[in-house]
Coordinates of C-alpha atoms in Angstrom, one line a residue:
X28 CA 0.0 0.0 0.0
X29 CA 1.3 3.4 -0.8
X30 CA 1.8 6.2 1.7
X31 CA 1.1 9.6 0.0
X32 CA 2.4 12.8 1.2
X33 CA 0.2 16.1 1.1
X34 CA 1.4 19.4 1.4
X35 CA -0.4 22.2 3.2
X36 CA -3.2 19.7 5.5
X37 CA -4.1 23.2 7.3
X38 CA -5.4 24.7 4.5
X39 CA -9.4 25.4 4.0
X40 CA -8.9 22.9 0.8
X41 CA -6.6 20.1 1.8
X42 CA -9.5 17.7 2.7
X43 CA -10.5 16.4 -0.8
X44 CA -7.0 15.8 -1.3
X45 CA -6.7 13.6 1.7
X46 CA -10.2 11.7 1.1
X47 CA -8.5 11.3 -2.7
X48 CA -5.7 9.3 -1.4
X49 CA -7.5 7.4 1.4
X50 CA -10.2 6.7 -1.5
X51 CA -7.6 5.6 -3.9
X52 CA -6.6 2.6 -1.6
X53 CA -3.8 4.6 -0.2
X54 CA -2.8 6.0 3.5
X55 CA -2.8 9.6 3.6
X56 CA 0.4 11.3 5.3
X57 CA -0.8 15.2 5.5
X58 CA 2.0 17.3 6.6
X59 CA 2.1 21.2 8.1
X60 CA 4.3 23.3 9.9
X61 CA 1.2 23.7 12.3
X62 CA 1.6 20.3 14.2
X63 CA -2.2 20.7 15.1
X64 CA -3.6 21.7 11.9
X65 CA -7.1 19.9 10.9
X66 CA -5.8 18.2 8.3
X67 CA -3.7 16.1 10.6
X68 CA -7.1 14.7 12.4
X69 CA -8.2 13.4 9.1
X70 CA -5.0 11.6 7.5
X71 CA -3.8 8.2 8.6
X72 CA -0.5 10.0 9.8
X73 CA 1.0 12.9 9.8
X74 CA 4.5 15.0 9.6
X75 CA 5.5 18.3 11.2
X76 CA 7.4 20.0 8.4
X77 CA 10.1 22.5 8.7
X78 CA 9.5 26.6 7.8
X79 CA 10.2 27.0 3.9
X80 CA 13.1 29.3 5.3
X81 CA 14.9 26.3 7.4
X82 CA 18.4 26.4 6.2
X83 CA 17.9 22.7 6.7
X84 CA 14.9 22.1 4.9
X85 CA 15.2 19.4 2.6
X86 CA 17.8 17.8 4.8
X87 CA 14.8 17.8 7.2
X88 CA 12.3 16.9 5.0
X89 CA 14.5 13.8 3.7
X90 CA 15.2 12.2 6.9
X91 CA 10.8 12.8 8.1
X92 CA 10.2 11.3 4.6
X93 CA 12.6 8.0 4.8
X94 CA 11.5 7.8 8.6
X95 CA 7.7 7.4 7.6
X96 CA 8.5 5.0 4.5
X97 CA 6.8 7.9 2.2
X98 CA 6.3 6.4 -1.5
X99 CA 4.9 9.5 -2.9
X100 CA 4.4 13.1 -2.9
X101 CA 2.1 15.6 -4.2
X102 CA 3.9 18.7 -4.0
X103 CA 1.1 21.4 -3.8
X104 CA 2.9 24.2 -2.1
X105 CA 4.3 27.4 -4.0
X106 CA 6.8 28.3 -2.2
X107 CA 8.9 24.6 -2.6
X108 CA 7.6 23.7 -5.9
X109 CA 10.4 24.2 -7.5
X110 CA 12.8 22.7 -5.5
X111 CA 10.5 19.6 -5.5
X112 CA 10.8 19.5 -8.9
X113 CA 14.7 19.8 -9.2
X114 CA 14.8 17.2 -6.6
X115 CA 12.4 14.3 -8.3
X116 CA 15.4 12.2 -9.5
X117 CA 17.0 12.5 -6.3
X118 CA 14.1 11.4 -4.6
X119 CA 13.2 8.7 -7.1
X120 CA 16.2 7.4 -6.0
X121 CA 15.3 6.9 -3.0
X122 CA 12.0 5.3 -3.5
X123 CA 10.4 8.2 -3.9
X124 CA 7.9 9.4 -6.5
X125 CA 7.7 13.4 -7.0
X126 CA 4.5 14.2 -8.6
X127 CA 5.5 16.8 -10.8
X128 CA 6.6 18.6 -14.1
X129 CA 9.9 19.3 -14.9
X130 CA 11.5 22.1 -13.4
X131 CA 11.5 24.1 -16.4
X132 CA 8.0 24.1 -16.9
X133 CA 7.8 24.9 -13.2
X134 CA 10.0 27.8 -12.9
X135 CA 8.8 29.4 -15.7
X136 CA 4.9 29.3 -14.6
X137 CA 6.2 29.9 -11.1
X138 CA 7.0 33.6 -12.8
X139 CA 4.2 35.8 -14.1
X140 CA 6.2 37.7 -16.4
X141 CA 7.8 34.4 -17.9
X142 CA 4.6 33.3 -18.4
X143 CA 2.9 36.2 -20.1
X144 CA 6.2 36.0 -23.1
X145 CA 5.6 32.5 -23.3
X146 CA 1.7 33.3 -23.7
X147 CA 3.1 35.7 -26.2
X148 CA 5.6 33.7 -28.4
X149 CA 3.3 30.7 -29.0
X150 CA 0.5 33.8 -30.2
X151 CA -2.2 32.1 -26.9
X152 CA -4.3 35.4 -26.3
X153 CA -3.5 36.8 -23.1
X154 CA -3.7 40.5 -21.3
X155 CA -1.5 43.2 -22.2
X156 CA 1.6 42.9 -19.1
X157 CA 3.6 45.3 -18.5
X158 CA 7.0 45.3 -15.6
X159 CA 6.2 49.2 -15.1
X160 CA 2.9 50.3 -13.8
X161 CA 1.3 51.2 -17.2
X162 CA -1.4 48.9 -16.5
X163 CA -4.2 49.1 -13.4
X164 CA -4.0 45.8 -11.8
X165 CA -0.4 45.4 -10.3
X166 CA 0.5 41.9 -8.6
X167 CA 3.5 40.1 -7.9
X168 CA 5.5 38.4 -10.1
X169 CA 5.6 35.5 -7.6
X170 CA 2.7 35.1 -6.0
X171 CA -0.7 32.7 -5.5
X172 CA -3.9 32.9 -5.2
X173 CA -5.4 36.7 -4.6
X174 CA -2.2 38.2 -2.6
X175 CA -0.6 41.0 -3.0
X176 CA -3.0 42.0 -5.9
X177 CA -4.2 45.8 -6.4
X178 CA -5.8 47.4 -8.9
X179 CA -4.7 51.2 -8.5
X180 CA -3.8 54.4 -10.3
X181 CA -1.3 55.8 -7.4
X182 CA 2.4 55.3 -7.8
X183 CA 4.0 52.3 -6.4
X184 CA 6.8 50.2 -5.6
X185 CA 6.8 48.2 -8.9
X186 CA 10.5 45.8 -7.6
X187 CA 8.7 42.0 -8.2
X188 CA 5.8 43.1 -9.6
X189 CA 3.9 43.3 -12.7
X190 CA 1.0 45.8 -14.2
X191 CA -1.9 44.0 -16.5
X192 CA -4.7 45.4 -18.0
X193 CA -8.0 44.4 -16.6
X194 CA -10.3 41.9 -18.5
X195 CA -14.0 42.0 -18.5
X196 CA -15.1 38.7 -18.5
X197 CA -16.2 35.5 -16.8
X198 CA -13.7 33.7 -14.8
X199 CA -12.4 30.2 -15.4
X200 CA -10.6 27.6 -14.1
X201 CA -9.0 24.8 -16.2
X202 CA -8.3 21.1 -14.3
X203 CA -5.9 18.9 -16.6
X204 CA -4.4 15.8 -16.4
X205 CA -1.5 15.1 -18.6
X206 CA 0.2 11.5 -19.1
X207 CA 3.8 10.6 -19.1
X208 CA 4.1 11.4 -22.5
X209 CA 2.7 14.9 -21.7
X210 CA -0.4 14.6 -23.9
X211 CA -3.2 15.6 -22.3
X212 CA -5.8 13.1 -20.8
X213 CA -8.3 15.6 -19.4
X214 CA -9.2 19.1 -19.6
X215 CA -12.4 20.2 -17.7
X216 CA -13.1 24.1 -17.5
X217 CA -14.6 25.3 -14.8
X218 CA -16.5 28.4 -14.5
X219 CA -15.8 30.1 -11.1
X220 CA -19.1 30.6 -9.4
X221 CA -17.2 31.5 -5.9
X222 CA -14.2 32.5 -4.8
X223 CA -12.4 33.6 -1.5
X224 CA -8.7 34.5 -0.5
X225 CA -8.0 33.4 -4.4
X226 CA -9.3 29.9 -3.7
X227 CA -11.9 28.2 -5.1
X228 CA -15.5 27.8 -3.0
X229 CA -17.6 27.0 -5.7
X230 CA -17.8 26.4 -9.4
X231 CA -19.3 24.5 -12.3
X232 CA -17.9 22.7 -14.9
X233 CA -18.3 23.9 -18.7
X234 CA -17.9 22.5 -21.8
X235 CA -15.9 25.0 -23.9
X236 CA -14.6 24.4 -27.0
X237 CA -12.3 27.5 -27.7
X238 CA -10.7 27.0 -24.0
X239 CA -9.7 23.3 -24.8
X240 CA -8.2 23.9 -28.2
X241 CA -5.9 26.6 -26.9
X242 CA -4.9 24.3 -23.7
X243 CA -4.1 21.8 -26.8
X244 CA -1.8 24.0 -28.1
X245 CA 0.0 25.1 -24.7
X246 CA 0.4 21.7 -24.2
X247 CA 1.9 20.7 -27.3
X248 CA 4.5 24.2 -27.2
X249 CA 6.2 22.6 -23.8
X250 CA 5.3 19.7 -21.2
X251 CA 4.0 19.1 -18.3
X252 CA 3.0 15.8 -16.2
X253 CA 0.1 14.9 -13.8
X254 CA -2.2 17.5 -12.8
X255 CA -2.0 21.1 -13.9
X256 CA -4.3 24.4 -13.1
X257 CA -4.7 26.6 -16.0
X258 CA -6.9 30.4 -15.3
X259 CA -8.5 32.7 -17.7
X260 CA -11.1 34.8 -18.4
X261 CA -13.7 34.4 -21.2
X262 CA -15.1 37.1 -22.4
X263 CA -18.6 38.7 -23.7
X264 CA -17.3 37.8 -27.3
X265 CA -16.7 34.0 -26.7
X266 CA -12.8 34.7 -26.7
X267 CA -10.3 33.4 -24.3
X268 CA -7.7 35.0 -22.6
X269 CA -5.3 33.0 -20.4
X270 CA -4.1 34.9 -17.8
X271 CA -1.3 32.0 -15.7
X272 CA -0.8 28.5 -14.8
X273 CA -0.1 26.8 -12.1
X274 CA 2.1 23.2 -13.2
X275 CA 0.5 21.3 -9.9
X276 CA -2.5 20.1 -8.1
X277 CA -4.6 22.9 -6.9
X278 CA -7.7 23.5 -4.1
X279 CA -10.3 23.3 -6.5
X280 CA -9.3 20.2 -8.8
X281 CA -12.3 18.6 -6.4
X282 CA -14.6 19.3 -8.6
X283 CA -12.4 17.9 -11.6
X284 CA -12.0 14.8 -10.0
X285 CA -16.0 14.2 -9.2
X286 CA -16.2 14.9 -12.9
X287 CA -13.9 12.4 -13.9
X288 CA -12.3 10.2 -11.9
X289 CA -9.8 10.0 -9.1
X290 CA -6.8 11.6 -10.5
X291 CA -4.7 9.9 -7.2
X292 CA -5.6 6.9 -8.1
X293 CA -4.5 8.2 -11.8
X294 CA -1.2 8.9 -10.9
X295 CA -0.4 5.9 -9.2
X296 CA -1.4 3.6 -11.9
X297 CA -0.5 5.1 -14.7
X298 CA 2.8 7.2 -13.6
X299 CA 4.1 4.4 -11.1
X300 CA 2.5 1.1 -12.2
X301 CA 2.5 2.0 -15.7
X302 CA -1.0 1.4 -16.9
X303 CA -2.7 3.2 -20.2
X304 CA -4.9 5.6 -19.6
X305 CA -8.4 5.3 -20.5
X306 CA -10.2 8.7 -20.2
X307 CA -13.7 8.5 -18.9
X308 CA -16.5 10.8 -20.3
X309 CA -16.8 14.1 -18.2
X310 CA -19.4 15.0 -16.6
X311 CA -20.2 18.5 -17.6
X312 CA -23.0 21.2 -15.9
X313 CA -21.6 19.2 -12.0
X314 CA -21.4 22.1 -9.7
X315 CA -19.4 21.8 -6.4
X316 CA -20.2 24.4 -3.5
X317 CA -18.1 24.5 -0.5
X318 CA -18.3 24.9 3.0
X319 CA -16.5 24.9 6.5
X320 CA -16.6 21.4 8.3
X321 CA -15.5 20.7 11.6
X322 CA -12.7 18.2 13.4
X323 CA -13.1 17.6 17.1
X324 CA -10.1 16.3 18.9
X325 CA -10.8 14.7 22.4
X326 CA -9.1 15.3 25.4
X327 CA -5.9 13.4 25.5

């Protein structure tokens, strides 16, 4: 039986993720560097993990990893998703799987700026970005969710940040699954009925042609493996414009996964065990809504 690492078990989305894994036949390790976080309470075990800024971090993270006979990780966190990815061999030495893309696709989606010239030489549609404040909305270059985001005519600080002109449209977010040979399996839009803090609280899943073909074509310009996040805005013409991409699992893939399939369960066979895929029809028009649930921890 596998033992699956998750990343970020405190967060208001990391309990689909854990249900994924337990669901896939696996055991669930959520991790945190709050040691009573709720995701802990909901995992079949659970690691303490050091601050991002531990100048022994993966030193630390290695040994908890070998200590707990981890097989596999699901690296969801920003802030060490690229060293995940530069480490996968590494770890795949050791037994363990990094589920990942490559770190070149990673670092260069980790960067807003990257992203938008890369939107730009393979001619994808995307706003108008700008590394001086000629635009209103001004966010960081590195940055997730809705942080650090301001849409503002005053002067300001513009060091690791970029401006973009606003887009009127509807907002959507793209769930895809791509195989080892970095085709892509699924892609299942979602329209964005709710959001808070940047994060996905409820949503519906739309069949969209235009959307699909130009995630066809991103896909075929450079590669990525297992699941990807992919945001954009569709506007009152039909058009598309892509605004970033995030090359990991992501909060709201829940509703991705109850339209497809269990993309945990995915990954292990087809990544590790090395089974074809065989896509199954997606259910579009599901909507998901969220809302806060509760742990309750005895007295020890």
């Amino acid at each position: 039986m596998y033992k699956i690492l998750t990343e970020a078990s405190g967060s208001m989305t990391a309990a689909y993720l854990i249900k994924a894994v337990q669901s896939a036949g696996c055991l669930a390790v959520a991790s945190d560097i709050d040691e009573n976080c709720a995701g802990r309470f909901l995992a079949d075990d659970f690691l303490v993990m050091p601050a991002v800024h531990d100048p022994q971090l993966w030193e630390k993270i290695t040994k908890a990893l070998l200590a707990a006979h981890i097989n596999v990780v699901i690296p969801s966190l920003d802030e060490t998703l690229l060293a995940w990815a530069q480490q996968k061999e590494r770890f795949r030495e050791l037994g363990i799987y990094v589920m990942l893309s490559e770190p070149d696709t990673v670092r260069r989606f980790q960067d807003k700026w990257l992203a938008y010239n890369f939107f730009r030489e393979i001619g994808v549609p995307t706003p108008a970005t700008g590394l001086e404040q000629k635009y209103p909305l001004v966010k960081p270059r590195h940055g997730r969710g809705s942080q650090g985001i301001k849409i503002t005519d005053n002067p300001i600080d513009m060091d690791g940040m970029i401006s973009q002109e606003l887009i009127e449209g509807e907002e959507y977010t793209v769930d895809v699954f791509c195989d080892r040979d970095a085709a892509p399996v699924y892609i299942i839009p979602r329209r964005r009925i709710a959001v808070k803090e940047g994060k996905s609280t409820g949503g519906q899943t739309v069949y969209n042609k235009e959307i699909i073909m130009w995630i066809r074509k991103i896909c075929r310009e450079i590669p990525f493996l297992g699941p990807v996040n992919f945001q954009c805005f569709v506007c009152a013409d039909g058009s598309v414009r892509f605004i970033e991409i995030n090359p990991r699992i992501a909060g709201g893939m829940a509703l991705g996964f109850a339209a497809s399939e269990n993309w945990v369960k995915l990954m292990i066979h087809h990544f590790i065990q090395g089974e074809a895929i065989i896509p199954k029809p997606v259910q579009y028009g599901l909507e998901m809504r969220r809302y806060y649930a509760e742990v309750f921890i005895p007295s020890s």
